[in-house]
Amino acid sequence: MFDFQSAEEIMKRCHQTQLITSKGYPCENHYVTTEDGFILNLQRIPHGKRNTDKEGKTTKPVVLVQHGLLASSTCFLENLANESLGFILADAGMDVWLGNSRGNFYSRKHKTLKPSDKEFWAWSWDEMAKYDMPANIEYILGLTGAKQITYIGHSQGTEMAFARLSEDAELNKMINLFVALAPVANVGNIKGPVKVFAPYSKDIEAFFDTLGIFEFLPDTKVNQWLAKNFCDKEIPEFLCENVLFLLCGFDYKETNMSRVPVYVGHNPAGTSVQNILHYAQSVNSGLFQKFDYGSAEENMRHYNQTTPPLYDVKKIETPIALFTGPEDWLADPTDVSKLRPLLKNIIYDKDIPEWNHLDFIWGMNAPQACYKDIISLIGRIQQ
């Protein structure tokens, strides 16, 4: 069922550049420091196998691809080269940059803080949107000399963009196209464990705080309990005990089972407890809003108002392409239907039958059903 190549690649979990170079592609590691001191890891695939142009400046389309919740840049590299979005974009003649959000395996450094510090984990996707996304884009534009980039986000990667673009008019001008794979904003109708636990988010926060746990990377016992109570009985037990599949669901029809050991070996890649709590808050409120600090006084201190501010996606000017799936647990069709009419510049909108949340990154038919459309859209926007 599982091939030896997959088993070998699991061992490369902490060396994501080897996932690129082992397939014959060039790779550069870059490090970006955010305004609040986090040091983010970016991987660059400057060209594909057939294009040997190695110049730093580029006239090719420049693309930043941003992963989702609990993932890392490797999720766009974990299938075979002709099935993985990162490699497909490079072979299509693009300058490809792969982001890593704060707190995952590859972005665990800070100018003054250590992962053992509570303050290191005091953030959610709010801060990813406010600091990580613009820092990466400004760095890429500065290095390549490009005037604009294409931004491709999956899941939380789309949420970061919806949030930041609703507040930053200048960043809208830096992005010629925002491709939203499994778009997430308001999440009042999501399915799975987060939906079940959301009403108890304050108790869960107090529990983690009492134990001094601020990084969300559940141990085996937690995963086993979640698997027993929430996992489909037809799914293999070792998959059920992986929190990413527990939260997002699993699609047998679209999954190459010989690659599953690679997925499990690289995921989950980690995030903060506060980030998970922010999702739970969003489920409870049904609103696309900033993190609630739990009291009018604390919210006033952070926001100068007693309740968390709402993000107004109607302010987004950047052209947007939506790719959705009717079986998506996290980007639920009901939530997407509420988001869609608020976006005033949708230039493409495709719902892929039977797809779920992870099919956009690992689906066997993703190159035909999704990625070729993305390449076509990028080509059109460059003209």
PDB file of C-alpha atoms in Angstrom, residues 210-371:
ATOM      1  CA  THR A 210      -3.446  26.214  33.726  1.00  0.00           C
ATOM      2  CA  LEU A 211      -1.196  23.568  32.202  1.00  0.00           C
ATOM      3  CA  GLY A 212       1.072  26.197  30.662  1.00  0.00           C
ATOM      4  CA  ILE A 213       0.379  24.884  27.132  1.00  0.00           C
ATOM      5  CA  PHE A 214       0.368  27.621  24.492  1.00  0.00           C
ATOM      6  CA  GLU A 215       1.367  25.699  21.372  1.00  0.00           C
ATOM      7  CA  PHE A 216      -1.381  23.660  19.718  1.00  0.00           C
ATOM      8  CA  LEU A 217       0.212  20.413  18.629  1.00  0.00           C
ATOM      9  CA  PRO A 218      -1.873  17.721  20.378  1.00  0.00           C
ATOM     10  CA  ASP A 219      -0.113  14.750  21.907  1.00  0.00           C
ATOM     11  CA  THR A 220      -0.969  11.149  21.114  1.00  0.00           C
ATOM     12  CA  LYS A 221      -3.535  10.713  23.899  1.00  0.00           C
ATOM     13  CA  VAL A 222      -5.508  13.763  22.760  1.00  0.00           C
ATOM     14  CA  ASN A 223      -5.419  12.570  19.166  1.00  0.00           C
ATOM     15  CA  GLN A 224      -6.548   9.082  20.183  1.00  0.00           C
ATOM     16  CA  TRP A 225      -9.505  10.495  22.107  1.00  0.00           C
ATOM     17  CA  LEU A 226     -10.504  12.700  19.165  1.00  0.00           C
ATOM     18  CA  ALA A 227     -10.187   9.757  16.803  1.00  0.00           C
ATOM     19  CA  LYS A 228     -12.413   7.550  18.937  1.00  0.00           C
ATOM     20  CA  ASN A 229     -15.152  10.150  19.196  1.00  0.00           C
ATOM     21  CA  PHE A 230     -15.093  11.961  15.863  1.00  0.00           C
ATOM     22  CA  CYS A 231     -13.478   9.850  13.169  1.00  0.00           C
ATOM     23  CA  ASP A 232     -15.273   7.941  10.432  1.00  0.00           C
ATOM     24  CA  LYS A 233     -14.899   4.232  11.217  1.00  0.00           C
ATOM     25  CA  GLU A 234     -13.925   3.475   7.613  1.00  0.00           C
ATOM     26  CA  ILE A 235     -10.809   5.646   7.858  1.00  0.00           C
ATOM     27  CA  PRO A 236      -7.555   3.934   8.969  1.00  0.00           C
ATOM     28  CA  GLU A 237      -6.764   4.494  12.653  1.00  0.00           C
ATOM     29  CA  PHE A 238      -3.386   6.109  12.018  1.00  0.00           C
ATOM     30  CA  LEU A 239      -5.112   8.749   9.891  1.00  0.00           C
ATOM     31  CA  CYS A 240      -7.769   9.356  12.524  1.00  0.00           C
ATOM     32  CA  GLU A 241      -5.019  10.125  15.023  1.00  0.00           C
ATOM     33  CA  ASN A 242      -3.667  12.913  12.817  1.00  0.00           C
ATOM     34  CA  VAL A 243      -5.345  16.145  13.936  1.00  0.00           C
ATOM     35  CA  LEU A 244      -5.246  17.724  10.457  1.00  0.00           C
ATOM     36  CA  PHE A 245      -7.430  14.966   8.978  1.00  0.00           C
ATOM     37  CA  LEU A 246      -9.661  15.063  12.063  1.00  0.00           C
ATOM     38  CA  LEU A 247     -10.326  18.774  11.605  1.00  0.00           C
ATOM     39  CA  CYS A 248     -10.596  18.797   7.811  1.00  0.00           C
ATOM     40  CA  GLY A 249     -12.051  15.432   6.859  1.00  0.00           C
ATOM     41  CA  PHE A 250     -10.775  12.800   4.424  1.00  0.00           C
ATOM     42  CA  ASP A 251     -11.667  12.004   0.811  1.00  0.00           C
ATOM     43  CA  TYR A 252     -10.797   8.475  -0.316  1.00  0.00           C
ATOM     44  CA  LYS A 253     -11.695   9.141  -3.949  1.00  0.00           C
ATOM     45  CA  GLU A 254      -9.218  12.004  -4.318  1.00  0.00           C
ATOM     46  CA  THR A 255      -6.416  10.689  -2.104  1.00  0.00           C
ATOM     47  CA  ASN A 256      -3.416   8.769  -3.408  1.00  0.00           C
ATOM     48  CA  MET A 257      -3.022   6.385  -0.483  1.00  0.00           C
ATOM     49  CA  SER A 258       0.620   5.687  -1.344  1.00  0.00           C
ATOM     50  CA  ARG A 259       1.349   9.344  -0.501  1.00  0.00           C
ATOM     51  CA  VAL A 260      -0.474   9.374   2.846  1.00  0.00           C
ATOM     52  CA  PRO A 261       2.691   8.556   4.834  1.00  0.00           C
ATOM     53  CA  VAL A 262       4.238  11.720   3.405  1.00  0.00           C
ATOM     54  CA  TYR A 263       1.230  13.826   4.417  1.00  0.00           C
ATOM     55  CA  VAL A 264       1.241  12.360   7.923  1.00  0.00           C
ATOM     56  CA  GLY A 265       5.005  12.769   8.196  1.00  0.00           C
ATOM     57  CA  HIS A 266       4.836  16.506   7.532  1.00  0.00           C
ATOM     58  CA  ASN A 267       1.533  17.372   9.175  1.00  0.00           C
ATOM     59  CA  PRO A 268       0.363  18.839  11.475  1.00  0.00           C
ATOM     60  CA  ALA A 269       3.065  21.510  11.484  1.00  0.00           C
ATOM     61  CA  GLY A 270       1.806  23.412  14.536  1.00  0.00           C
ATOM     62  CA  THR A 271       0.118  26.644  15.536  1.00  0.00           C
ATOM     63  CA  SER A 272      -0.832  28.496  18.723  1.00  0.00           C
ATOM     64  CA  VAL A 273      -3.630  27.638  21.147  1.00  0.00           C
ATOM     65  CA  GLN A 274      -4.811  31.236  20.726  1.00  0.00           C
ATOM     66  CA  ASN A 275      -5.203  30.644  17.000  1.00  0.00           C
ATOM     67  CA  ILE A 276      -7.431  27.610  17.572  1.00  0.00           C
ATOM     68  CA  LEU A 277      -9.427  29.579  20.137  1.00  0.00           C
ATOM     69  CA  HIS A 278      -9.936  32.331  17.571  1.00  0.00           C
ATOM     70  CA  TYR A 279     -11.542  29.782  15.244  1.00  0.00           C
ATOM     71  CA  ALA A 280     -13.773  28.591  18.081  1.00  0.00           C
ATOM     72  CA  GLN A 281     -14.808  32.186  18.792  1.00  0.00           C
ATOM     73  CA  SER A 282     -15.655  32.634  15.109  1.00  0.00           C
ATOM     74  CA  VAL A 283     -17.829  29.516  15.156  1.00  0.00           C
ATOM     75  CA  ASN A 284     -19.701  30.857  18.182  1.00  0.00           C
ATOM     76  CA  SER A 285     -20.223  34.343  16.765  1.00  0.00           C
ATOM     77  CA  GLY A 286     -20.631  33.471  13.092  1.00  0.00           C
ATOM     78  CA  LEU A 287     -18.733  36.698  12.387  1.00  0.00           C
ATOM     79  CA  PHE A 288     -15.501  37.517  10.594  1.00  0.00           C
ATOM     80  CA  GLN A 289     -13.901  39.497  13.386  1.00  0.00           C
ATOM     81  CA  LYS A 290     -10.709  39.917  15.372  1.00  0.00           C
ATOM     82  CA  PHE A 291      -9.717  37.901  18.417  1.00  0.00           C
ATOM     83  CA  ASP A 292     -11.876  38.456  21.500  1.00  0.00           C
ATOM     84  CA  TYR A 293      -9.658  38.995  24.545  1.00  0.00           C
ATOM     85  CA  GLY A 294     -12.470  37.945  26.863  1.00  0.00           C
ATOM     86  CA  SER A 295     -13.499  41.185  28.537  1.00  0.00           C
ATOM     87  CA  ALA A 296     -14.581  44.690  27.607  1.00  0.00           C
ATOM     88  CA  GLU A 297     -11.507  46.053  29.370  1.00  0.00           C
ATOM     89  CA  GLU A 298      -9.025  43.877  27.464  1.00  0.00           C
ATOM     90  CA  ASN A 299     -10.740  44.506  24.140  1.00  0.00           C
ATOM     91  CA  MET A 300     -10.677  48.232  24.864  1.00  0.00           C
ATOM     92  CA  ARG A 301      -6.939  47.991  25.548  1.00  0.00           C
ATOM     93  CA  HIS A 302      -6.262  46.238  22.253  1.00  0.00           C
ATOM     94  CA  TYR A 303      -8.876  47.804  19.982  1.00  0.00           C
ATOM     95  CA  ASN A 304     -10.103  50.935  21.710  1.00  0.00           C
ATOM     96  CA  GLN A 305     -13.592  49.412  21.718  1.00  0.00           C
ATOM     97  CA  THR A 306     -15.327  46.874  23.943  1.00  0.00           C
ATOM     98  CA  THR A 307     -15.928  44.233  21.273  1.00  0.00           C
ATOM     99  CA  PRO A 308     -13.598  42.856  18.570  1.00  0.00           C
ATOM    100  CA  PRO A 309     -13.719  44.848  15.307  1.00  0.00           C
ATOM    101  CA  LEU A 310     -15.267  43.223  12.259  1.00  0.00           C
ATOM    102  CA  TYR A 311     -13.326  42.760   9.022  1.00  0.00           C
ATOM    103  CA  ASP A 312     -15.135  44.428   6.117  1.00  0.00           C
ATOM    104  CA  VAL A 313     -14.360  42.374   3.020  1.00  0.00           C
ATOM    105  CA  LYS A 314     -16.438  44.730   0.870  1.00  0.00           C
ATOM    106  CA  LYS A 315     -13.379  47.014   0.911  1.00  0.00           C
ATOM    107  CA  ILE A 316     -11.220  44.532  -1.009  1.00  0.00           C
ATOM    108  CA  GLU A 317     -10.266  45.804  -4.481  1.00  0.00           C
ATOM    109  CA  THR A 318      -7.987  42.961  -5.593  1.00  0.00           C
ATOM    110  CA  PRO A 319      -9.419  40.600  -8.259  1.00  0.00           C
ATOM    111  CA  ILE A 320     -10.413  37.306  -6.626  1.00  0.00           C
ATOM    112  CA  ALA A 321     -10.762  33.757  -7.963  1.00  0.00           C
ATOM    113  CA  LEU A 322     -12.751  31.396  -5.739  1.00  0.00           C
ATOM    114  CA  PHE A 323     -12.328  27.611  -5.762  1.00  0.00           C
ATOM    115  CA  THR A 324     -14.745  25.761  -3.480  1.00  0.00           C
ATOM    116  CA  GLY A 325     -15.934  22.235  -2.688  1.00  0.00           C
ATOM    117  CA  PRO A 326     -19.427  21.158  -1.572  1.00  0.00           C
ATOM    118  CA  GLU A 327     -18.044  18.605   0.945  1.00  0.00           C
ATOM    119  CA  ASP A 328     -15.665  21.065   2.617  1.00  0.00           C
ATOM    120  CA  TRP A 329     -15.812  20.919   6.431  1.00  0.00           C
ATOM    121  CA  LEU A 330     -13.933  24.161   7.113  1.00  0.00           C
ATOM    122  CA  ALA A 331     -14.908  26.286   4.118  1.00  0.00           C
ATOM    123  CA  ASP A 332     -18.523  25.216   4.450  1.00  0.00           C
ATOM    124  CA  PRO A 333     -20.743  25.992   1.425  1.00  0.00           C
ATOM    125  CA  THR A 334     -23.213  27.909   3.632  1.00  0.00           C
ATOM    126  CA  ASP A 335     -20.449  30.150   4.958  1.00  0.00           C
ATOM    127  CA  VAL A 336     -19.024  30.654   1.466  1.00  0.00           C
ATOM    128  CA  SER A 337     -22.489  31.589   0.197  1.00  0.00           C
ATOM    129  CA  LYS A 338     -22.554  34.387   2.795  1.00  0.00           C
ATOM    130  CA  LEU A 339     -19.067  35.567   1.836  1.00  0.00           C
ATOM    131  CA  ARG A 340     -19.511  35.526  -1.930  1.00  0.00           C
ATOM    132  CA  PRO A 341     -21.944  38.495  -2.321  1.00  0.00           C
ATOM    133  CA  LEU A 342     -19.706  40.672  -0.137  1.00  0.00           C
ATOM    134  CA  LEU A 343     -16.755  40.359  -2.528  1.00  0.00           C
ATOM    135  CA  LYS A 344     -17.131  42.965  -5.260  1.00  0.00           C
ATOM    136  CA  ASN A 345     -14.333  41.842  -7.600  1.00  0.00           C
ATOM    137  CA  ILE A 346     -14.774  38.092  -8.156  1.00  0.00           C
ATOM    138  CA  ILE A 347     -13.430  37.307 -11.627  1.00  0.00           C
ATOM    139  CA  TYR A 348     -13.696  33.511 -11.402  1.00  0.00           C
ATOM    140  CA  ASP A 349     -15.810  31.177  -9.269  1.00  0.00           C
ATOM    141  CA  LYS A 350     -15.567  27.401  -9.520  1.00  0.00           C
ATOM    142  CA  ASP A 351     -17.202  24.787  -7.311  1.00  0.00           C
ATOM    143  CA  ILE A 352     -15.594  21.374  -7.801  1.00  0.00           C
ATOM    144  CA  PRO A 353     -18.094  18.515  -7.278  1.00  0.00           C
ATOM    145  CA  GLU A 354     -17.579  16.281  -4.216  1.00  0.00           C
ATOM    146  CA  TRP A 355     -14.361  18.002  -3.120  1.00  0.00           C
ATOM    147  CA  ASN A 356     -13.422  18.562   0.499  1.00  0.00           C
ATOM    148  CA  HIS A 357     -10.926  20.846   2.233  1.00  0.00           C
ATOM    149  CA  LEU A 358      -7.710  18.912   1.581  1.00  0.00           C
ATOM    150  CA  ASP A 359      -8.438  18.009  -2.038  1.00  0.00           C
ATOM    151  CA  PHE A 360      -7.207  21.457  -3.074  1.00  0.00           C
ATOM    152  CA  ILE A 361      -3.674  20.576  -1.973  1.00  0.00           C
ATOM    153  CA  TRP A 362      -3.524  16.772  -2.303  1.00  0.00           C
ATOM    154  CA  GLY A 363      -6.336  15.728  -4.643  1.00  0.00           C
ATOM    155  CA  MET A 364      -5.278  13.325  -7.397  1.00  0.00           C
ATOM    156  CA  ASN A 365      -7.364  15.278  -9.903  1.00  0.00           C
ATOM    157  CA  ALA A 366      -6.274  18.711  -8.655  1.00  0.00           C
ATOM    158  CA  PRO A 367      -3.968  19.412 -11.654  1.00  0.00           C
ATOM    159  CA  GLN A 368      -6.864  18.991 -14.091  1.00  0.00           C
ATOM    160  CA  ALA A 369      -9.766  20.228 -11.940  1.00  0.00           C
ATOM    161  CA  CYS A 370      -8.045  23.209 -10.333  1.00  0.00           C
ATOM    162  CA  TYR A 371      -4.389  23.977 -11.101  1.00  0.00           C
TER     163      TYR A 371
END
